Amino acid sequence: MADNVKPRVKVPKSASAGEVITLKTLISHTMESGQRKNKAGEIIPRSIINRFTCDFNGQNVIDVTLEPAISTNPYFEFQSQVPEAGEFTFTWYDDDGSVYTETKAISVG
Amino acid sequence: MTFTRRETLAIGLGGVAALALPLQAAAMVDDKIAAFTGGADVGEGGLTLTAPEIAENGNTVPVEVSAPGAVSILLLAAGNPNPDVCTFNFGPLAGAQAASTRIRLARTQEVVAVAKMADGSFVRAAQEVKVTIGGCGG
Amino acid sequence: MNKAIARGVGAVALSALSVTAVLADADDDQLVINGEIEIVTEAAAAAHLENLDTVYSGWRFRKDETQSAQADDFENPGFIFVETAMDSWNTVEGEAGKSCASCHGDPEDMAGAKPTYPKWNEKAGEVRSLEMQVNGCRTEQMQAEEWKYTGSDMTNMIALLSSVSRGMPVNVAIDGPAQATWEKGKEMYYTRYGQLELSCANCHEDNYGNMIRADHLSQGQINGFPAYRLKNTKLNTVHDRFKGCIRDTRAETFSPSSADLVALELYVMSRGNGLSVEGPSVRN
């Protein structure tokens, strides 16, 4: 696992049934592009988050394929329907095989 | 100053090589789009790409794409060493076929988005983003 | 070309420069963070500033996209590091078996500290930056190892301490026992350094609002530090920024944590008295 990887998500605590809400996510990650060289002139190997997904109660909201042109500390903002109360699952997939997951519950009322 | 035949040939080849670089980048973008569309025609309209006209720093450029009714949106940076940026695939619970992120642009260039619509058609949008150099480097 | 003509051309160039300055001055945008913390980004200059009428936060010199990243803590990547510091705040370290929280409670209880630093410390008999104070806590109260002055542990903690004081006016004391240090910092501010023979004032007092290459020169205020820079995508400390600036004048620079840079920090911070604490800010 890469150092100091910390996922952050912003989800409203509640919504009305069927409402469309805005979600924001940010994960601390260097997103090493594989284009940079170190002081010795050697290429620093690529090491990025290559996929991000968001699901709600098992159904997909968004599935993103990331390339090295995504900035350090990848940020995404998108919208989701909230058909009922439940839980969002956010998952980030690292080149090194690590998987980072964050969940957030939302109530409907 | 006179050139020998061999020198002239070398200069000519150099010119072709220099010309080939941007052409190569454009060809790479075309290839990426073709891979996404499967070679289908790409139209215009129905896809909005929002990016700053001038980015304060190419390292972190905010970009937003929106295409109501799209299944997925491909984002490319035509002037980067590798034009791939990301692909947004919208699931059944997507509240809108729109997303924002922050991207790296190596230099002033065109950012290109291609959306695949639910009916299988494709549309394209592009915007030039000027990337400025910093102040004194501090 | 004779000297008179050269002077004339120089005057035309200078007046062109001042026209640019008017056009490219700080913008009129207002900053409210999370829809609730009102940030003062423009204030009447303190009486000790002889050459400025108004002081502006560096935020006012940035483009809209950069500005908006600071208006919401979630969009501000500096908060990744503030959250990391929250963990440090509650971590027990050292022989005394204490964490920051053992003595200070919640980080919010430290609101009001950041706007007064650098500050005279009677016991130590010196002006101390907030970093020095944190390390004082670590070695004396916690009996723990010092943090590296511009290392990530320290910088994250300064960002946390700054975040809880956002919106409060910078108010460093420049008189009494701090005066000698402040005078030293002021002298440094107006001293031309390096092969380029540039003082802080040459860029940040005489030419703020103008372009330096493709960048918009600010007043060099430090109310927003630590600053998350888009350029290097991390938190940047005041002393590292000073070091970078002085290095770019092609000078042998001062070391972060040195008494020289603490003096310069006190002076530059005092130039922003009246502006709100903003750190962690977002800059280019």
XYZ file of C-alpha atoms in Angstrom:
531
model
C 0.000 0.000 0.000
C 1.270 3.433 -0.922
C 2.060 5.742 1.996
C -0.484 8.042 3.606
C -3.408 7.166 1.374
C -6.484 8.696 2.970
C -9.881 8.663 1.280
C -12.355 11.471 1.952
C -15.963 11.545 0.824
C -18.714 14.121 1.228
C -22.237 12.741 1.323
C -25.323 14.488 2.729
C -26.639 12.782 5.890
C -30.172 12.597 4.548
C -32.198 13.070 1.377
C -35.783 12.668 0.256
C -36.639 9.476 -1.625
C -35.764 9.802 -5.304
C -33.694 12.939 -4.760
C -30.555 13.578 -6.799
C -27.609 14.499 -4.575
C -24.056 15.708 -5.231
C -21.161 13.569 -4.011
C -17.551 14.679 -3.712
C -14.518 12.450 -3.211
C -10.839 13.118 -2.691
C -8.103 10.611 -1.957
C -4.551 11.510 -1.002
C -2.304 9.845 -3.564
C 0.798 11.035 -5.428
C -0.444 9.677 -8.810
C 3.151 9.148 -9.949
C 2.815 9.486 -13.711
C 5.735 7.360 -14.876
C 6.948 10.406 -16.856
C 9.133 11.948 -14.163
C 12.792 11.275 -13.483
C 14.538 11.163 -10.113
C 17.752 13.029 -9.312
C 19.820 10.178 -10.767
C 17.989 10.604 -14.086
C 16.068 7.343 -13.800
C 12.362 7.172 -14.627
C 10.226 6.966 -11.468
C 7.864 4.044 -12.121
C 4.193 4.785 -12.632
C 2.071 4.323 -9.504
C -1.490 5.606 -9.703
C -5.053 4.951 -8.677
C -6.361 3.385 -11.901
C -10.053 2.930 -11.111
C -12.657 4.529 -8.880
C -16.207 3.287 -8.340
C -19.220 4.430 -6.368
C -22.157 2.119 -5.648
C -25.345 2.576 -3.673
C -26.945 -0.508 -2.089
C -25.106 -2.670 -4.617
C -26.101 -0.661 -7.703
C -23.522 1.313 -9.638
C -23.498 5.127 -9.693
C -20.213 5.784 -11.499
C -17.196 3.752 -12.584
C -14.146 5.776 -13.609
C -10.985 4.617 -15.361
C -8.091 6.888 -14.354
C -4.900 7.533 -16.308
C -1.712 9.302 -15.168
C -3.094 12.668 -16.362
C -5.371 12.803 -13.304
C -3.838 15.235 -10.770
C -2.240 14.292 -7.471
C -4.902 13.684 -4.796
C -7.628 12.644 -7.289
C -10.866 14.602 -6.905
C -14.263 13.653 -8.324
C -17.618 15.343 -8.089
C -20.742 13.654 -9.502
C -24.418 13.069 -8.798
C -26.424 10.130 -7.569
C -30.065 9.196 -7.244
C -31.181 8.128 -3.781
C -34.143 5.751 -4.261
C -34.175 4.626 -0.631
C -32.153 4.797 2.575
C -28.906 2.867 2.407
C -25.183 2.978 2.056
C -22.759 4.373 -0.480
C -19.596 2.385 -1.096
C -16.621 4.182 -2.626
C -13.699 2.097 -3.878
C -10.309 3.139 -5.221
C -7.980 0.633 -6.962
C -4.224 1.233 -6.739
C -1.664 0.077 -9.358
C 0.095 -1.786 -6.546
C -2.980 -3.957 -5.948
C -4.212 -2.104 -2.863
C -7.910 -1.347 -2.647
C -9.199 1.509 -0.489
C -12.846 1.542 0.537
C -15.018 4.080 2.313
C -18.720 3.764 3.130
C -21.310 6.386 4.072
C -24.884 5.821 5.137
C -27.703 8.114 4.079
C -31.174 8.273 5.595
C -34.361 9.072 3.718
C -37.049 11.167 5.302
C 26.538 29.092 -47.523
C 26.003 26.046 -49.701
C 24.655 22.652 -48.813
C 25.774 19.345 -50.146
C 23.115 17.005 -51.423
C 23.489 14.866 -48.324
C 23.090 17.843 -45.967
C 20.003 19.017 -47.793
C 18.531 15.562 -47.477
C 19.304 15.519 -43.747
C 17.652 18.918 -43.226
C 14.638 17.746 -45.177
C 14.319 14.635 -43.037
C 14.700 16.731 -39.870
C 11.860 18.915 -41.062
C 9.668 15.885 -41.640
C 10.534 14.579 -38.177
C 9.665 17.927 -36.555
C 6.383 18.029 -38.444
C 5.624 14.438 -37.486
C 5.510 15.200 -33.744
C 2.216 17.148 -33.601
C 0.793 14.912 -36.331
C 1.703 11.914 -34.227
C -0.109 13.406 -31.203
C -3.193 14.115 -33.338
C -3.040 10.576 -34.709
C -2.834 9.215 -31.155
C -5.985 11.143 -30.223
C -7.747 9.878 -33.347
C -6.709 6.326 -32.456
C -7.992 6.705 -28.888
C -11.316 8.061 -30.135
C -11.594 5.258 -32.708
C -10.924 2.681 -29.999
C -13.720 4.243 -27.910
C -16.246 4.552 -30.737
C -15.303 1.423 -32.660
C -14.884 3.653 -35.698
C -18.450 5.032 -35.629
C -19.187 8.590 -36.771
C -18.839 11.275 -34.114
C -21.280 14.166 -34.097
C -21.539 17.403 -32.145
C -23.959 18.772 -29.558
C -25.375 17.422 -26.318
C -21.984 17.292 -24.626
C -20.643 20.183 -22.560
C -16.974 20.407 -21.649
C -16.081 23.102 -19.123
C -12.432 24.003 -18.554
C -10.642 27.283 -17.826
C -9.475 29.250 -20.849
C -6.201 29.890 -19.035
C -5.056 27.460 -16.341
C -3.104 28.993 -13.485
C -1.034 25.834 -13.224
C -1.039 22.878 -15.600
C -0.609 20.488 -12.698
C -4.166 20.891 -11.437
C -6.739 21.998 -14.008
C -10.438 21.705 -13.089
C -12.530 20.106 -15.834
C -16.227 19.239 -15.975
C -18.088 17.126 -18.521
C -21.849 16.784 -18.903
C -23.870 14.844 -21.483
C -27.480 14.137 -20.492
C -28.343 10.601 -21.557
C -24.743 9.448 -22.008
C -23.540 5.984 -21.046
C -19.906 7.027 -20.791
C -17.612 9.961 -21.483
C -13.982 9.695 -22.601
C -11.655 12.573 -21.714
C -8.410 13.180 -23.626
C -5.632 15.764 -23.471
C -4.357 16.053 -27.037
C -1.015 17.647 -26.138
C 0.064 15.348 -23.306
C 2.757 12.686 -23.845
C -0.067 10.182 -23.355
C -3.443 11.708 -24.279
C -5.531 9.442 -22.009
C -7.061 11.262 -19.019
C -10.021 9.218 -17.809
C -13.293 7.542 -18.783
C -16.486 8.093 -16.817
C -18.960 5.197 -17.032
C -22.361 6.118 -15.619
C -24.288 3.442 -13.723
C -28.061 3.007 -13.375
C -28.098 5.211 -10.250
C -26.186 8.144 -11.727
C -28.095 11.316 -10.862
C -26.783 13.047 -13.977
C -24.388 12.050 -16.714
C -21.900 14.630 -15.507
C -18.681 14.664 -13.504
C -15.864 17.004 -12.456
C -12.220 16.247 -11.807
C -8.773 17.868 -11.820
C -6.280 17.001 -14.549
C -2.662 17.517 -15.615
C -1.872 19.360 -18.828
C 1.755 19.331 -19.971
C 1.356 22.479 -22.095
C -1.206 24.640 -23.881
C -3.435 22.227 -25.759
C -6.883 21.038 -26.695
C -8.870 19.006 -24.181
C -11.250 16.637 -25.944
C -14.322 14.812 -24.623
C -16.306 12.137 -26.480
C -19.635 10.875 -25.117
C -21.288 7.591 -25.951
C -25.049 8.121 -25.865
C -27.632 5.521 -24.818
C -28.634 4.942 -28.473
C -25.050 4.055 -29.378
C -24.259 7.352 -31.108
C -21.225 9.474 -30.269
C -20.674 13.214 -29.822
C -17.522 15.224 -29.332
C -16.607 18.512 -27.642
C -13.234 20.214 -27.325
C -11.722 23.270 -25.710
C -8.301 24.821 -25.827
C -6.706 25.431 -22.426
C -3.728 27.760 -22.231
C -1.184 26.583 -19.686
C 0.976 29.377 -18.333
C 4.459 29.260 -16.911
C 4.808 30.312 -13.294
C 6.492 33.385 -11.905
C 10.131 33.169 -10.928
C 10.019 29.463 -10.111
C 9.912 29.878 -6.335
C 21.654 56.804 -27.244
C 22.385 59.627 -24.840
C 21.468 59.469 -21.205
C 18.568 61.922 -21.395
C 16.834 59.838 -24.044
C 17.542 56.668 -22.113
C 15.901 58.238 -19.077
C 12.930 59.318 -21.166
C 12.462 55.790 -22.498
C 12.782 54.471 -18.958
C 10.077 56.849 -17.775
C 7.739 55.715 -20.559
C 8.423 52.090 -19.657
C 7.736 52.838 -15.992
C 4.502 54.663 -16.682
C 3.389 51.765 -18.897
C 4.156 49.506 -15.955
C 2.036 51.560 -13.591
C -0.886 51.487 -16.037
C -0.648 47.701 -16.028
C -0.611 47.797 -12.241
C -3.948 49.574 -12.160
C -5.520 47.169 -14.642
C -4.161 44.014 -13.052
C -4.662 44.888 -9.406
C -6.248 42.566 -6.863
C -9.732 41.532 -7.975
C -12.956 42.355 -6.124
C -13.980 38.801 -5.219
C -15.039 38.003 -1.660
C -14.128 34.841 0.193
C -16.572 32.998 2.442
C -15.420 29.496 3.382
C -18.006 26.700 3.689
C -20.667 29.374 3.403
C -19.941 30.481 6.959
C -16.382 31.702 7.653
C -16.020 35.244 6.346
C -12.462 35.996 5.360
C -11.123 39.550 5.290
C -8.971 39.667 2.153
C -8.583 43.454 2.019
C -7.836 45.742 4.942
C -6.470 49.174 5.709
C -2.708 48.875 6.090
C -1.411 48.995 9.648
C 0.167 52.272 10.718
C 3.663 50.769 10.578
C 3.373 50.207 6.806
C 4.757 53.414 5.322
C 4.346 52.528 1.660
C 0.977 50.795 1.415
C -2.550 52.072 2.040
C -4.342 48.772 1.613
C -3.252 45.211 2.188
C -4.625 42.314 0.133
C -4.531 38.586 0.696
C -2.794 36.603 -2.037
C -6.205 34.985 -2.638
C -7.306 38.172 -4.409
C -4.595 37.765 -7.043
C -5.603 34.255 -8.078
C -7.937 33.119 -10.842
C -11.515 32.082 -10.069
C -10.831 28.325 -10.292
C -8.024 28.540 -7.734
C -10.068 30.851 -5.524
C -13.065 28.547 -5.466
C -10.949 25.565 -4.345
C -10.434 27.416 -1.049
C -14.094 28.278 -0.522
C -15.010 24.716 0.479
C -12.926 22.620 2.869
C -13.751 19.518 0.910
C -12.399 20.922 -2.331
C -9.326 22.299 -0.576
C -6.708 19.510 -0.724
C -4.939 21.151 2.235
C -7.545 19.499 4.437
C -6.130 16.046 3.705
C -3.187 17.219 5.774
C -5.314 18.890 8.447
C -7.049 15.538 8.959
C -3.698 13.792 9.240
C -2.726 16.323 11.926
C -5.942 15.522 13.826
C -4.561 12.012 14.276
C -1.217 13.402 15.530
C -3.083 15.724 17.912
C -4.552 12.730 19.736
C -1.454 10.509 19.572
C 0.419 9.991 22.842
C 4.170 10.313 22.306
C 7.238 10.724 24.508
C 8.289 9.862 28.043
C 5.614 12.023 29.673
C 2.857 9.901 28.116
C 1.004 12.877 26.702
C -0.589 13.938 23.457
C -1.378 17.500 22.358
C -4.945 16.779 23.492
C -3.789 15.914 27.048
C -3.075 19.577 27.766
C -4.928 21.474 25.074
C -8.219 19.575 24.681
C -9.697 19.989 21.221
C -7.806 21.697 18.400
C -10.666 24.236 18.355
C -9.557 25.314 21.840
C -6.419 26.689 20.166
C -8.420 29.205 18.121
C -6.751 32.555 18.498
C -3.186 31.276 18.854
C -2.137 31.357 15.190
C -2.975 35.056 14.564
C -0.478 36.151 17.257
C 2.593 34.217 16.048
C 5.547 34.802 15.764
C 5.422 36.027 19.353
C 7.801 36.990 22.148
C 8.392 34.152 24.612
C 9.423 35.603 27.950
C 10.878 32.385 29.377
C 12.959 31.679 26.271
C 13.888 35.329 25.849
C 13.245 35.226 22.111
C 10.584 35.651 19.466
C 9.173 32.238 18.640
C 7.331 31.004 15.598
C 4.406 28.645 16.115
C 6.646 25.786 14.905
C 9.149 26.583 17.673
C 6.305 26.626 20.190
C 5.046 23.225 18.988
C 8.541 21.774 19.285
C 8.846 23.379 22.729
C 5.702 21.499 23.731
C 7.051 18.280 22.292
C 10.437 18.372 24.011
C 9.457 19.995 27.324
C 5.887 18.863 28.020
C 5.735 15.565 26.127
C 9.435 14.677 26.391
C 9.188 13.550 22.791
C 11.461 14.058 19.793
C 11.396 17.383 17.999
C 9.676 17.453 14.640
C 11.657 18.608 11.617
C 10.869 22.306 11.269
C 9.474 22.139 7.741
C 8.679 18.401 7.768
C 5.214 17.074 7.045
C 4.273 16.308 10.701
C 5.013 19.894 11.690
C 3.491 21.505 8.603
C 0.301 19.477 8.944
C 0.030 20.526 12.610
C 0.524 24.207 11.725
C -2.216 23.792 9.090
C -4.537 22.338 11.753
C -3.756 25.160 14.196
C -4.299 27.681 11.427
C -7.577 26.110 10.268
C -9.230 26.637 13.664
C -8.302 30.349 13.602
C -9.596 31.065 10.117
C -11.457 34.339 9.900
C -9.639 35.821 12.899
C -7.491 38.859 12.120
C -3.712 38.490 12.042
C -2.484 40.496 15.017
C 1.197 40.063 15.798
C 2.817 42.343 18.373
C 5.706 44.375 16.994
C 6.529 46.502 19.996
C 8.034 45.870 23.435
C 10.446 42.939 23.559
C 9.547 41.877 19.973
C 10.584 45.206 18.500
C 14.255 44.423 17.920
C 13.381 41.227 16.039
C 10.724 43.078 14.028
C 13.255 45.801 13.090
C 15.671 43.124 11.939
C 12.965 41.516 9.792
C 12.060 44.883 8.320
C 15.669 45.532 7.385
C 15.796 42.155 5.646
C 12.572 42.946 3.764
C 14.159 46.025 2.214
C 17.628 44.525 1.622
C 18.478 43.587 -1.952
C 19.795 40.035 -2.068
C 21.487 37.914 -4.675
C 22.929 38.419 -8.112
C 19.611 39.873 -9.233
C 19.796 42.383 -6.369
C 16.146 42.076 -5.445
C 14.541 42.836 -2.115
C 11.164 41.480 -1.025
C 9.834 45.014 -1.509
C 10.955 45.256 -5.152
C 8.403 42.639 -6.164
C 5.805 42.543 -3.417
C 5.536 46.224 -2.483
C 6.582 48.098 -5.633
C 5.111 45.722 -8.213
C 2.226 43.758 -6.780
C -0.559 43.541 -9.329
C 1.946 43.353 -12.184
C 2.819 40.199 -14.051
C 6.090 38.383 -13.431
C 6.300 36.214 -16.544
C 2.798 34.693 -16.649
C 2.173 34.993 -12.926
C 0.260 37.693 -11.100
C 2.451 39.193 -8.353
C 0.769 39.427 -4.963
C 1.774 41.471 -1.945
C 3.526 38.395 -0.563
C 1.219 38.245 2.452
C 1.602 35.129 4.608
C -1.811 35.077 6.339
C -2.718 32.040 4.193
C 0.172 29.755 5.158
C 0.630 26.848 5.122
C -0.455 27.078 1.483
C -1.436 24.161 -0.743
C 0.170 24.985 -4.076
C -1.189 23.579 -7.330
C 2.384 23.689 -8.558
C 3.759 21.050 -6.171
C 0.459 19.669 -4.824
C 1.495 19.838 -1.173
C 1.418 22.167 1.808
C 4.156 24.780 1.667
C 5.581 26.439 4.764
C 6.371 30.124 5.183
C 10.082 29.477 5.652
C 10.312 27.263 2.565
C 8.548 29.982 0.582
C 10.993 32.620 1.847
C 13.853 30.292 0.970
C 12.473 29.791 -2.555
C 12.045 33.513 -3.108
C 15.520 34.394 -1.874
C 17.049 31.527 -3.878
C 15.389 32.933 -6.999
C 17.232 36.201 -6.501
C 20.285 33.955 -6.949
C 21.404 34.468 -3.371
C 22.724 32.150 -0.715
C 19.505 31.746 1.177
C 18.775 31.538 4.895
C 17.869 28.228 6.494
C 14.318 27.407 7.487
C 14.031 27.666 11.302
C 16.891 30.210 11.468
C 16.512 33.290 13.655
C 16.810 35.345 10.459
C 13.750 33.805 8.870
C 11.786 33.995 12.133
C 12.533 37.740 12.167
C 11.457 38.068 8.540
C 8.327 36.045 9.304
C 7.404 38.387 12.166
C 7.865 41.429 9.953
C 5.999 40.011 6.940
C 3.207 38.702 9.180
C 2.880 42.200 10.703
C 2.361 43.591 7.191
C -0.806 41.508 7.106
C -2.173 42.636 10.482
C -5.914 42.999 9.884
C -6.203 40.321 7.183
C -7.847 37.062 8.250
C -5.947 33.891 9.010
C -6.647 31.664 5.964
C -4.390 28.633 6.220
C -4.418 26.143 4.719
C -4.989 28.305 1.665
C -4.909 27.251 -1.998
C -2.478 29.046 -4.280
C -0.918 28.423 -7.687
